[in-house]
Coordinates of C-alpha atoms in Angstrom, one line a residue:
M1 CA 29.2 -4.0 49.0
T2 CA 25.4 -4.8 49.1
D3 CA 24.2 -8.3 49.3
E4 CA 23.0 -8.2 45.7
A5 CA 26.4 -7.0 44.6
A6 CA 28.1 -9.6 46.5
R7 CA 26.1 -12.3 45.1
A8 CA 26.8 -11.0 41.6
D9 CA 30.5 -10.9 42.4
R10 CA 30.5 -14.5 43.6
G11 CA 28.7 -15.6 40.5
L12 CA 31.3 -14.1 38.2
G13 CA 34.1 -15.7 40.2
Y14 CA 32.5 -19.1 40.1
A15 CA 32.0 -18.9 36.4
V16 CA 35.8 -18.9 36.2
N17 CA 36.3 -21.2 39.0
A18 CA 33.7 -24.0 38.2
P19 CA 35.5 -25.8 35.4
Y20 CA 38.6 -26.2 37.6
Y21 CA 36.9 -26.8 40.9
D22 CA 37.2 -30.7 41.2
L23 CA 40.5 -30.7 39.6
I24 CA 42.1 -28.3 42.1
L25 CA 40.4 -29.4 45.4
P26 CA 42.9 -30.3 48.1
L27 CA 41.4 -33.7 48.3
A28 CA 43.3 -34.9 51.5
H29 CA 41.8 -31.9 53.4
W30 CA 38.3 -32.2 52.0
D31 CA 38.3 -36.0 52.6
A32 CA 39.3 -35.3 56.2
V33 CA 36.5 -32.8 56.7
A34 CA 34.1 -35.4 55.3
A35 CA 35.3 -38.0 57.6
A36 CA 34.9 -35.6 60.6
L37 CA 31.4 -34.8 59.3
A38 CA 30.5 -38.4 59.2
G39 CA 31.3 -38.7 63.0
V40 CA 29.0 -35.8 63.7
L41 CA 26.1 -36.4 61.5
R42 CA 25.8 -40.2 61.3
N43 CA 22.3 -40.4 62.6
A44 CA 20.8 -37.3 60.8
R45 CA 17.8 -38.0 58.6
R46 CA 17.1 -34.7 57.0
V47 CA 20.1 -32.4 56.1
A48 CA 20.3 -29.0 54.5
E49 CA 23.5 -28.4 52.9
I50 CA 24.1 -24.7 52.1
G51 CA 26.6 -24.0 49.3
A52 CA 26.6 -27.6 48.0
G53 CA 29.0 -26.5 45.2
T54 CA 29.9 -29.4 42.9
G55 CA 28.6 -32.0 45.4
H56 CA 31.8 -33.3 47.0
F57 CA 30.2 -33.4 50.5
T58 CA 26.8 -34.2 49.1
E59 CA 28.0 -37.4 47.7
A60 CA 30.2 -38.1 50.8
M61 CA 27.1 -37.6 53.1
L62 CA 25.0 -40.1 51.1
G63 CA 27.8 -42.6 51.9
F64 CA 27.4 -42.4 55.7
L65 CA 23.9 -41.0 56.5
P66 CA 21.2 -43.5 57.3
P67 CA 19.7 -45.1 54.1
E68 CA 16.5 -43.3 54.5
A69 CA 18.1 -39.8 55.0
E70 CA 17.3 -36.9 52.8
I71 CA 19.5 -34.0 51.7
F72 CA 18.5 -30.6 50.5
A73 CA 21.5 -29.4 48.5
I74 CA 21.3 -25.6 48.1
E75 CA 23.3 -24.1 45.4
P76 CA 22.4 -20.7 43.7
T77 CA 25.3 -20.4 41.4
R78 CA 24.4 -21.8 38.0
A79 CA 27.9 -23.0 37.0
M80 CA 28.4 -24.8 40.3
R81 CA 24.9 -26.3 40.2
A82 CA 25.4 -27.7 36.7
A83 CA 28.3 -29.7 38.1
L84 CA 26.4 -30.7 41.2
V85 CA 23.4 -32.0 39.1
T86 CA 25.7 -33.8 36.8
R87 CA 27.4 -35.5 39.7
L88 CA 24.1 -36.5 41.3
A89 CA 22.5 -37.6 38.0
R90 CA 25.2 -40.4 37.6
L91 CA 24.4 -41.9 41.1
P92 CA 22.4 -45.2 41.0
E93 CA 18.9 -45.5 42.5
P94 CA 17.9 -45.0 45.2
A95 CA 20.7 -42.6 46.2
A96 CA 19.7 -40.1 43.4
R97 CA 16.2 -39.8 44.8
R98 CA 17.6 -38.8 48.3
V99 CA 18.9 -35.4 47.2
T100 CA 16.7 -32.4 46.2
V101 CA 18.6 -29.6 44.6
L102 CA 17.4 -26.1 45.5
P103 CA 18.6 -23.2 43.2
E104 CA 17.8 -20.3 45.7
E105 CA 19.9 -18.3 47.8
A106 CA 20.3 -19.8 51.4
V107 CA 18.3 -17.2 53.3
G108 CA 15.3 -17.5 50.9
A109 CA 15.5 -21.1 50.1
A110 CA 12.2 -23.0 49.7
Q111 CA 10.8 -24.4 53.1
T112 CA 12.3 -27.9 53.7
G113 CA 10.3 -28.5 56.9
G114 CA 12.3 -29.4 60.1
V115 CA 15.8 -30.6 59.5
D116 CA 18.3 -32.6 61.8
A117 CA 21.3 -30.7 60.6
V118 CA 22.4 -27.7 58.6
V119 CA 25.9 -28.0 57.0
L120 CA 27.9 -24.9 55.7
L121 CA 31.3 -25.9 54.3
N122 CA 33.6 -23.4 52.6
V123 CA 30.8 -20.9 52.2
I124 CA 30.1 -18.7 55.2
M125 CA 32.9 -16.3 54.3
H126 CA 30.6 -15.1 51.3
F127 CA 28.0 -13.8 53.8
G128 CA 28.3 -10.3 55.3
P129 CA 27.3 -9.7 58.9
A130 CA 23.7 -8.5 58.2
E131 CA 23.1 -11.4 55.8
R132 CA 24.5 -13.9 58.3
A133 CA 22.1 -12.7 61.0
R134 CA 19.3 -13.5 58.6
L135 CA 20.9 -16.8 57.7
W136 CA 21.2 -17.9 61.4
R137 CA 17.7 -17.1 62.1
R138 CA 16.3 -18.9 59.1
W139 CA 18.2 -22.1 59.8
A140 CA 18.1 -22.1 63.6
D141 CA 14.3 -21.9 63.3
A142 CA 14.5 -24.9 60.7
L143 CA 16.4 -27.2 63.1
E144 CA 14.5 -29.7 65.1
P145 CA 15.2 -29.7 68.8
G146 CA 18.6 -31.1 69.3
G147 CA 19.5 -30.4 65.6
L148 CA 23.0 -29.4 64.7
L149 CA 24.5 -26.5 62.6
V150 CA 28.0 -27.5 61.3
V151 CA 30.6 -25.1 59.8
E152 CA 34.1 -25.6 58.9
A153 CA 36.9 -24.0 61.0
Q154 CA 37.6 -20.6 59.3
H155 CA 41.0 -19.5 58.0
P156 CA 42.3 -16.9 58.5
Q157 CA 40.8 -15.9 61.9
K158 CA 41.6 -12.2 61.4
A159 CA 41.9 -9.9 58.5
E160 CA 45.6 -10.4 57.4
P161 CA 47.4 -11.1 54.2
V162 CA 48.1 -14.7 53.0
P163 CA 51.1 -15.0 50.9
P164 CA 50.9 -16.8 47.5
T165 CA 50.6 -20.5 47.8
E166 CA 50.8 -23.1 45.2
V167 CA 48.2 -25.8 45.4
P168 CA 48.9 -28.7 43.3
G169 CA 45.9 -30.2 41.5
R170 CA 45.2 -33.3 39.3
S171 CA 45.9 -34.2 35.7
L172 CA 43.5 -34.9 32.9
G173 CA 45.2 -36.3 29.7
R174 CA 48.1 -34.2 28.8
H175 CA 47.2 -31.3 31.0
R176 CA 48.1 -30.8 34.7
Y177 CA 46.2 -28.3 36.9
E178 CA 47.3 -26.2 39.8
T179 CA 46.2 -23.1 41.6
V180 CA 48.2 -20.2 43.1
T181 CA 46.2 -18.6 45.8
R182 CA 46.7 -15.5 48.0
A183 CA 44.6 -13.2 50.2
D184 CA 44.9 -9.4 50.2
V185 CA 43.4 -7.3 53.1
I186 CA 40.8 -4.9 51.7
G187 CA 39.1 -3.5 54.8
D188 CA 38.0 -4.2 58.3
D189 CA 37.3 -8.0 58.5
M190 CA 37.4 -8.2 54.8
I191 CA 40.1 -10.0 52.5
R192 CA 40.1 -10.6 48.8
W193 CA 41.1 -14.2 47.8
V194 CA 42.9 -14.1 44.5
N195 CA 43.1 -17.6 42.7
A196 CA 45.1 -18.1 39.6
Y197 CA 44.1 -21.4 37.9
R198 CA 47.0 -22.6 35.8
T199 CA 47.0 -25.4 33.1
W200 CA 50.3 -27.0 32.2
E201 CA 51.4 -29.4 29.5
G202 CA 54.8 -30.5 30.6
D203 CA 56.7 -27.4 31.4
R204 CA 54.6 -25.2 29.2
L205 CA 52.0 -23.0 30.7
V206 CA 48.9 -23.4 28.4
R207 CA 46.4 -21.2 30.3
E208 CA 45.9 -19.0 33.3
E209 CA 42.6 -17.7 34.5
V210 CA 42.1 -15.6 37.5
A211 CA 39.1 -15.3 39.9
A212 CA 38.8 -13.1 42.9
F213 CA 36.4 -13.5 45.8
D214 CA 35.8 -10.7 48.4
C215 CA 35.3 -12.6 51.6
H216 CA 34.3 -11.8 55.2
V217 CA 36.7 -12.9 58.0
I218 CA 34.6 -14.7 60.7
S219 CA 36.7 -15.7 63.9
D220 CA 35.6 -18.4 66.3
E221 CA 34.7 -15.6 68.7
R222 CA 32.4 -13.8 66.3
L223 CA 30.9 -16.9 65.2
A224 CA 30.2 -17.9 68.8
E225 CA 28.5 -14.4 69.4
E226 CA 26.3 -14.7 66.3
L227 CA 25.1 -18.4 66.9
S228 CA 24.5 -17.8 70.6
A229 CA 22.4 -14.8 69.6
A230 CA 20.4 -17.1 67.4
G231 CA 19.7 -19.3 70.2
L232 CA 22.2 -22.2 69.5
T233 CA 24.6 -23.8 72.0
P234 CA 28.2 -25.0 71.1
V235 CA 28.8 -28.6 71.1
P236 CA 32.1 -29.6 72.8
D237 CA 34.7 -32.2 71.8
V238 CA 34.1 -32.2 68.1
P239 CA 36.8 -32.8 65.3
E240 CA 39.1 -29.9 65.2
R241 CA 38.1 -29.1 61.5
L242 CA 34.6 -28.4 62.5
R243 CA 32.6 -26.1 64.6
V244 CA 29.2 -27.6 65.8
W245 CA 26.2 -25.9 67.3
R246 CA 23.0 -27.4 68.7
R247 CA 19.5 -26.1 68.9

């Protein structure tokens, strides 16, 4: 699949996914990742967040970064960006002025100048090997000396099927939301995540919508090879949920 086709495929998947996204987030996990991120980035003053989604981590970072810190939230998918901008627009001043939303793809995003950190959470599986090589070069060059690149630990670590798992979500009014997710192997280092978003009213299934995402499996070893080639050095003793590299 070409980079252009992959981006179109992601856009279609997120068009289905976006209305459910914040309702079906595994909040305990995501809040634990945000807490780990706080310990790593507490002193960063310019942060590029690649794949900001609906802004869960964007808002969390505003809570722990220094008050003068600036965030560049990069989100190319229109449906997700609508939710991101809506979340940010309700923030009080001066927090709302500290985030600039960039609608471009990460590799070609507008020049932000030097940054202290680049954050990629729940996103790098969407980039193929060639696209990742360009991504790492682009953002390694943007990092100030000593700057950090942070990614979430990837699951699974090899191309293998993941059996269907029910992920309980939240309720709104009379409706309760859940996701049933699985992964099928579709090639070398490729899996297809299939997510069924279900809406329940009591015991009655009101609606089910399905989105599929073709994703690249990136093991810790592969990530280390790629980021070392981009001139970055691993940071030891970081929270287990994160992988952190330094320029």
